[in-house]
Amino acid sequence: DALTYVLHRTAPGADIVVNCSYGTHAGPHDGSSLLEQALAEALAIARRDRGMWLVVPIGNAYQSACHAQTTVVDDEVLLRAEIDVPADKTTDTFIEVWYPRQVTIQERDVTIDVADLALTLTPPDCQQLVPDPGSRISSWSAPASQPAPSVTVVQTGEATDTRHRILIVIAPTWQRPGAEAEGLAPYGHWGLCLTSRRSDRVPIPVD
């Protein structure tokens, strides 16, 4: 909407520079998210009769070590990640796993199903959590008596035109005194492990 407003308020032939400090780490990183498609469409419209440049942030979270890429083949464990969840976090922690709906192997297109990637999540000092591949949403509470889940895993097929997505939501580890009771997650180091359920050694790129 903001870019559309800028287009309506500028004359043909104008040179436009837009600061777009959206500051998000989320998304498939391939231009297929709704935000990226909207930006690309606005740029295409603007450049018919004027100049437009977008200035976006890059490198602000470099030291956060919050992005990883790998390729998963068969039952080999090619990604082990550790997520540090602090003890005083009052908001949810979000982790996204993106992988393609199709890969090309020796000029042959191979379809990747959302259930082809297996995920194991290990909370601090707790048993491993393995989402049901046939279920879109899996959730757990620690302890089980909590009023809301400590962690929820959402497996979304066809999240974009080109990608599947697994979304992991870890609940806050602390809540302010007097706040309504919610599910809390254990704090510390959470382990994330990815393997492939395929038996044909088709590599699955993961972002």
mmCIF file of C-alpha atoms in Angstrom:
data_model
loop_
_atom_site.group_PDB
_atom_site.id
_atom_site.type_symbol
_atom_site.label_atom_id
_atom_site.label_comp_id
_atom_site.label_asym_id
_atom_site.label_seq_id
_atom_site.Cartn_x
_atom_site.Cartn_y
_atom_site.Cartn_z
ATOM 1 C CA ASP A 1 0.000 0.000 0.000
ATOM 2 C CA ALA A 2 2.816 2.413 0.826
ATOM 3 C CA LEU A 3 4.503 1.888 -2.559
ATOM 4 C CA THR A 4 1.174 2.340 -4.345
ATOM 5 C CA TYR A 5 0.702 5.621 -2.460
ATOM 6 C CA VAL A 6 4.182 6.762 -3.553
ATOM 7 C CA LEU A 7 3.372 5.962 -7.185
ATOM 8 C CA HIS A 8 0.146 7.943 -7.005
ATOM 9 C CA ARG A 9 1.941 10.949 -5.479
ATOM 10 C CA THR A 10 4.818 11.174 -7.963
ATOM 11 C CA ALA A 11 4.878 12.340 -11.556
ATOM 12 C CA PRO A 12 6.046 10.320 -14.569
ATOM 13 C CA GLY A 13 9.769 10.738 -15.081
ATOM 14 C CA ALA A 14 10.450 11.065 -11.350
ATOM 15 C CA ASP A 15 13.313 9.209 -9.691
ATOM 16 C CA ILE A 16 12.128 7.542 -6.479
ATOM 17 C CA VAL A 17 14.175 5.989 -3.675
ATOM 18 C CA VAL A 18 12.205 4.055 -1.048
ATOM 19 C CA ASN A 19 13.682 2.968 2.290
ATOM 20 C CA CYS A 20 12.143 -0.426 3.113
ATOM 21 C CA SER A 21 13.438 -1.387 6.558
ATOM 22 C CA TYR A 22 11.121 -4.318 7.054
ATOM 23 C CA GLY A 23 13.742 -6.164 9.129
ATOM 24 C CA THR A 24 12.437 -9.731 8.795
ATOM 25 C CA HIS A 25 14.399 -12.982 8.674
ATOM 26 C CA ALA A 26 11.371 -15.045 7.702
ATOM 27 C CA GLY A 27 10.385 -16.330 4.291
ATOM 28 C CA PRO A 28 11.729 -18.670 1.600
ATOM 29 C CA HIS A 29 14.500 -16.277 0.452
ATOM 30 C CA ASP A 30 13.742 -16.892 -3.218
ATOM 31 C CA GLY A 31 11.431 -14.009 -4.123
ATOM 32 C CA SER A 32 8.225 -16.047 -3.815
ATOM 33 C CA SER A 33 6.839 -14.644 -0.542
ATOM 34 C CA LEU A 34 3.823 -12.324 -0.684
ATOM 35 C CA LEU A 35 5.937 -9.339 0.394
ATOM 36 C CA GLU A 36 8.631 -9.976 -2.225
ATOM 37 C CA GLN A 37 6.065 -10.498 -4.979
ATOM 38 C CA ALA A 38 4.304 -7.260 -4.014
ATOM 39 C CA LEU A 39 7.591 -5.345 -4.087
ATOM 40 C CA ALA A 40 8.507 -6.817 -7.483
ATOM 41 C CA GLU A 41 5.085 -5.896 -8.902
ATOM 42 C CA ALA A 42 5.337 -2.322 -7.607
ATOM 43 C CA LEU A 43 8.825 -1.959 -9.115
ATOM 44 C CA ALA A 44 7.633 -3.261 -12.487
ATOM 45 C CA ILE A 45 4.749 -0.777 -12.540
ATOM 46 C CA ALA A 46 6.938 2.145 -11.455
ATOM 47 C CA ARG A 47 9.648 1.493 -14.021
ATOM 48 C CA ARG A 48 7.259 1.864 -16.939
ATOM 49 C CA ASP A 49 7.592 5.633 -16.771
ATOM 50 C CA ARG A 50 9.880 6.540 -13.868
ATOM 51 C CA GLY A 51 12.825 5.281 -11.846
ATOM 52 C CA MET A 52 12.366 3.473 -8.531
ATOM 53 C CA TRP A 53 14.973 1.960 -6.232
ATOM 54 C CA LEU A 54 14.319 0.041 -3.009
ATOM 55 C CA VAL A 55 16.827 0.270 -0.166
ATOM 56 C CA VAL A 56 16.555 -2.832 2.048
ATOM 57 C CA PRO A 57 18.495 -3.910 5.179
ATOM 58 C CA ILE A 58 21.286 -6.442 4.890
ATOM 59 C CA GLY A 59 23.655 -7.809 7.503
ATOM 60 C CA ASN A 60 21.927 -6.363 10.588
ATOM 61 C CA ALA A 61 21.554 -9.837 12.112
ATOM 62 C CA TYR A 62 24.834 -11.278 10.822
ATOM 63 C CA GLN A 63 26.129 -12.129 14.296
ATOM 64 C CA SER A 64 22.807 -13.689 15.345
ATOM 65 C CA ALA A 65 23.637 -16.907 13.446
ATOM 66 C CA CYS A 66 19.965 -17.345 12.625
ATOM 67 C CA HIS A 67 20.195 -18.735 9.077
ATOM 68 C CA ALA A 68 21.450 -22.088 7.789
ATOM 69 C CA GLN A 69 21.426 -23.956 4.474
ATOM 70 C CA THR A 70 22.163 -27.584 3.645
ATOM 71 C CA THR A 71 21.097 -30.525 1.449
ATOM 72 C CA VAL A 72 19.488 -33.617 2.985
ATOM 73 C CA VAL A 73 19.895 -37.051 1.307
ATOM 74 C CA ASP A 74 18.335 -40.369 2.446
ATOM 75 C CA ASP A 75 18.498 -40.931 6.211
ATOM 76 C CA GLU A 76 21.751 -39.021 6.610
ATOM 77 C CA VAL A 77 21.553 -36.285 9.209
ATOM 78 C CA LEU A 78 22.971 -33.309 7.355
ATOM 79 C CA LEU A 79 21.568 -30.567 9.532
ATOM 80 C CA ARG A 80 21.879 -30.353 13.276
ATOM 81 C CA ALA A 81 21.042 -26.933 14.597
ATOM 82 C CA GLU A 82 20.985 -25.587 18.121
ATOM 83 C CA ILE A 83 18.518 -22.854 19.018
ATOM 84 C CA ASP A 84 19.289 -20.875 22.160
ATOM 85 C CA VAL A 85 16.050 -19.815 23.879
ATOM 86 C CA PRO A 86 16.730 -17.449 26.820
ATOM 87 C CA ALA A 87 15.109 -17.847 30.236
ATOM 88 C CA ASP A 88 13.390 -14.442 30.197
ATOM 89 C CA LYS A 89 11.798 -14.527 26.738
ATOM 90 C CA THR A 90 8.224 -13.205 26.901
ATOM 91 C CA THR A 91 7.393 -13.780 23.216
ATOM 92 C CA ASP A 92 7.222 -16.821 20.964
ATOM 93 C CA THR A 93 10.314 -18.102 19.129
ATOM 94 C CA PHE A 94 9.691 -18.862 15.448
ATOM 95 C CA ILE A 95 11.791 -21.228 13.308
ATOM 96 C CA GLU A 96 11.088 -21.848 9.625
ATOM 97 C CA VAL A 97 12.328 -24.709 7.436
ATOM 98 C CA TRP A 98 11.839 -24.173 3.695
ATOM 99 C CA TYR A 99 12.408 -26.757 0.958
ATOM 100 C CA PRO A 100 11.412 -27.037 -2.713
ATOM 101 C CA ARG A 101 8.310 -28.720 -4.095
ATOM 102 C CA GLN A 102 10.386 -29.906 -7.050
ATOM 103 C CA VAL A 103 14.052 -30.545 -7.823
ATOM 104 C CA THR A 104 15.765 -31.320 -11.129
ATOM 105 C CA ILE A 105 18.066 -34.351 -11.226
ATOM 106 C CA GLN A 106 19.931 -35.009 -14.489
ATOM 107 C CA GLU A 107 17.338 -33.056 -16.492
ATOM 108 C CA ARG A 108 14.504 -34.938 -14.754
ATOM 109 C CA ASP A 109 11.972 -33.102 -12.565
ATOM 110 C CA VAL A 110 11.333 -34.856 -9.246
ATOM 111 C CA THR A 111 8.393 -33.897 -7.014
ATOM 112 C CA ILE A 112 9.158 -33.404 -3.312
ATOM 113 C CA ASP A 113 6.264 -34.058 -0.915
ATOM 114 C CA VAL A 114 5.842 -32.081 2.298
ATOM 115 C CA ALA A 115 6.256 -35.330 4.292
ATOM 116 C CA ASP A 116 9.568 -36.242 2.593
ATOM 117 C CA LEU A 117 11.506 -34.256 5.188
ATOM 118 C CA ALA A 118 11.601 -35.613 8.743
ATOM 119 C CA LEU A 119 12.156 -33.264 11.665
ATOM 120 C CA THR A 120 13.164 -34.094 15.227
ATOM 121 C CA LEU A 121 13.046 -31.420 17.925
ATOM 122 C CA THR A 122 14.804 -31.886 21.266
ATOM 123 C CA PRO A 123 13.899 -29.486 24.106
ATOM 124 C CA PRO A 124 16.465 -28.870 26.863
ATOM 125 C CA ASP A 125 16.704 -31.948 29.137
ATOM 126 C CA CYS A 126 13.592 -33.475 27.513
ATOM 127 C CA GLN A 127 12.820 -36.396 25.228
ATOM 128 C CA GLN A 128 12.841 -35.928 21.473
ATOM 129 C CA LEU A 129 9.696 -34.622 19.786
ATOM 130 C CA VAL A 130 8.872 -36.118 16.379
ATOM 131 C CA PRO A 131 5.921 -34.587 14.471
ATOM 132 C CA ASP A 132 3.471 -36.997 12.852
ATOM 133 C CA PRO A 133 4.163 -36.829 9.080
ATOM 134 C CA GLY A 134 0.462 -37.303 8.374
ATOM 135 C CA SER A 135 -0.631 -34.458 10.631
ATOM 136 C CA ARG A 136 -0.529 -30.813 9.632
ATOM 137 C CA ILE A 137 -0.228 -29.589 13.238
ATOM 138 C CA SER A 138 1.575 -31.296 16.132
ATOM 139 C CA SER A 139 1.939 -29.820 19.610
ATOM 140 C CA TRP A 140 3.371 -30.757 23.004
ATOM 141 C CA SER A 141 3.301 -29.364 26.522
ATOM 142 C CA ALA A 142 6.049 -29.607 29.130
ATOM 143 C CA PRO A 143 4.770 -30.431 31.663
ATOM 144 C CA ALA A 144 1.597 -31.911 30.162
ATOM 145 C CA SER A 145 -0.585 -30.126 32.746
ATOM 146 C CA GLN A 146 0.058 -26.719 31.207
ATOM 147 C CA PRO A 147 -2.975 -24.833 29.809
ATOM 148 C CA ALA A 148 -1.364 -24.310 26.378
ATOM 149 C CA PRO A 149 1.322 -26.033 24.273
ATOM 150 C CA SER A 150 5.015 -25.409 24.868
ATOM 151 C CA VAL A 151 5.817 -26.010 21.212
ATOM 152 C CA THR A 152 3.761 -26.338 18.035
ATOM 153 C CA VAL A 153 4.953 -27.640 14.651
ATOM 154 C CA VAL A 154 2.965 -26.758 11.520
ATOM 155 C CA GLN A 155 3.802 -28.635 8.296
ATOM 156 C CA THR A 156 2.524 -26.671 5.293
ATOM 157 C CA GLY A 157 2.583 -28.137 1.821
ATOM 158 C CA GLU A 158 2.672 -25.644 -1.049
ATOM 159 C CA ALA A 159 3.332 -22.671 1.237
ATOM 160 C CA THR A 160 4.360 -20.768 -1.902
ATOM 161 C CA ASP A 161 4.322 -21.599 -5.604
ATOM 162 C CA THR A 162 7.734 -23.248 -5.266
ATOM 163 C CA ARG A 163 8.285 -24.175 -1.610
ATOM 164 C CA HIS A 164 7.049 -26.276 1.319
ATOM 165 C CA ARG A 165 7.432 -24.935 4.852
ATOM 166 C CA ILE A 166 7.712 -26.352 8.356
ATOM 167 C CA LEU A 167 6.977 -23.733 11.026
ATOM 168 C CA ILE A 168 8.110 -24.337 14.613
ATOM 169 C CA VAL A 169 6.648 -22.115 17.332
ATOM 170 C CA ILE A 170 8.265 -22.314 20.777
ATOM 171 C CA ALA A 171 6.219 -20.665 23.526
ATOM 172 C CA PRO A 172 7.635 -17.942 25.813
ATOM 173 C CA THR A 173 9.866 -19.133 28.637
ATOM 174 C CA TRP A 174 8.679 -16.520 31.139
ATOM 175 C CA GLN A 175 5.536 -14.490 31.718
ATOM 176 C CA ARG A 176 5.057 -11.317 33.673
ATOM 177 C CA PRO A 177 3.502 -11.578 37.169
ATOM 178 C CA GLY A 178 -0.267 -11.261 37.012
ATOM 179 C CA ALA A 179 -0.470 -12.202 33.336
ATOM 180 C CA GLU A 180 -3.040 -14.744 32.200
ATOM 181 C CA ALA A 181 -1.702 -18.287 32.519
ATOM 182 C CA GLU A 182 -0.206 -19.601 29.290
ATOM 183 C CA GLY A 183 1.901 -22.527 28.180
ATOM 184 C CA LEU A 184 5.595 -21.928 28.874
ATOM 185 C CA ALA A 185 8.508 -23.623 27.160
ATOM 186 C CA PRO A 186 11.721 -24.799 28.830
ATOM 187 C CA TYR A 187 14.637 -22.457 28.265
ATOM 188 C CA GLY A 188 18.118 -23.366 27.113
ATOM 189 C CA HIS A 189 19.469 -25.144 24.042
ATOM 190 C CA TRP A 190 16.882 -26.719 21.730
ATOM 191 C CA GLY A 191 18.125 -29.235 19.189
ATOM 192 C CA LEU A 192 16.825 -29.434 15.617
ATOM 193 C CA CYS A 193 17.608 -32.402 13.359
ATOM 194 C CA LEU A 194 16.542 -32.934 9.724
ATOM 195 C CA THR A 195 16.602 -36.189 7.737
ATOM 196 C CA SER A 196 14.997 -37.384 4.523
ATOM 197 C CA ARG A 197 12.299 -40.055 4.386
ATOM 198 C CA ARG A 198 13.029 -40.768 0.728
ATOM 199 C CA SER A 199 14.879 -43.910 -0.324
ATOM 200 C CA ASP A 200 15.991 -42.801 -3.785
ATOM 201 C CA ARG A 201 18.815 -40.478 -2.658
ATOM 202 C CA VAL A 202 17.140 -37.432 -4.150
ATOM 203 C CA PRO A 203 18.808 -34.423 -2.498
ATOM 204 C CA ILE A 204 16.490 -31.964 -0.736
ATOM 205 C CA PRO A 205 17.908 -28.437 -0.400
ATOM 206 C CA VAL A 206 16.902 -26.899 2.926
ATOM 207 C CA ASP A 207 16.909 -23.241 3.921
#
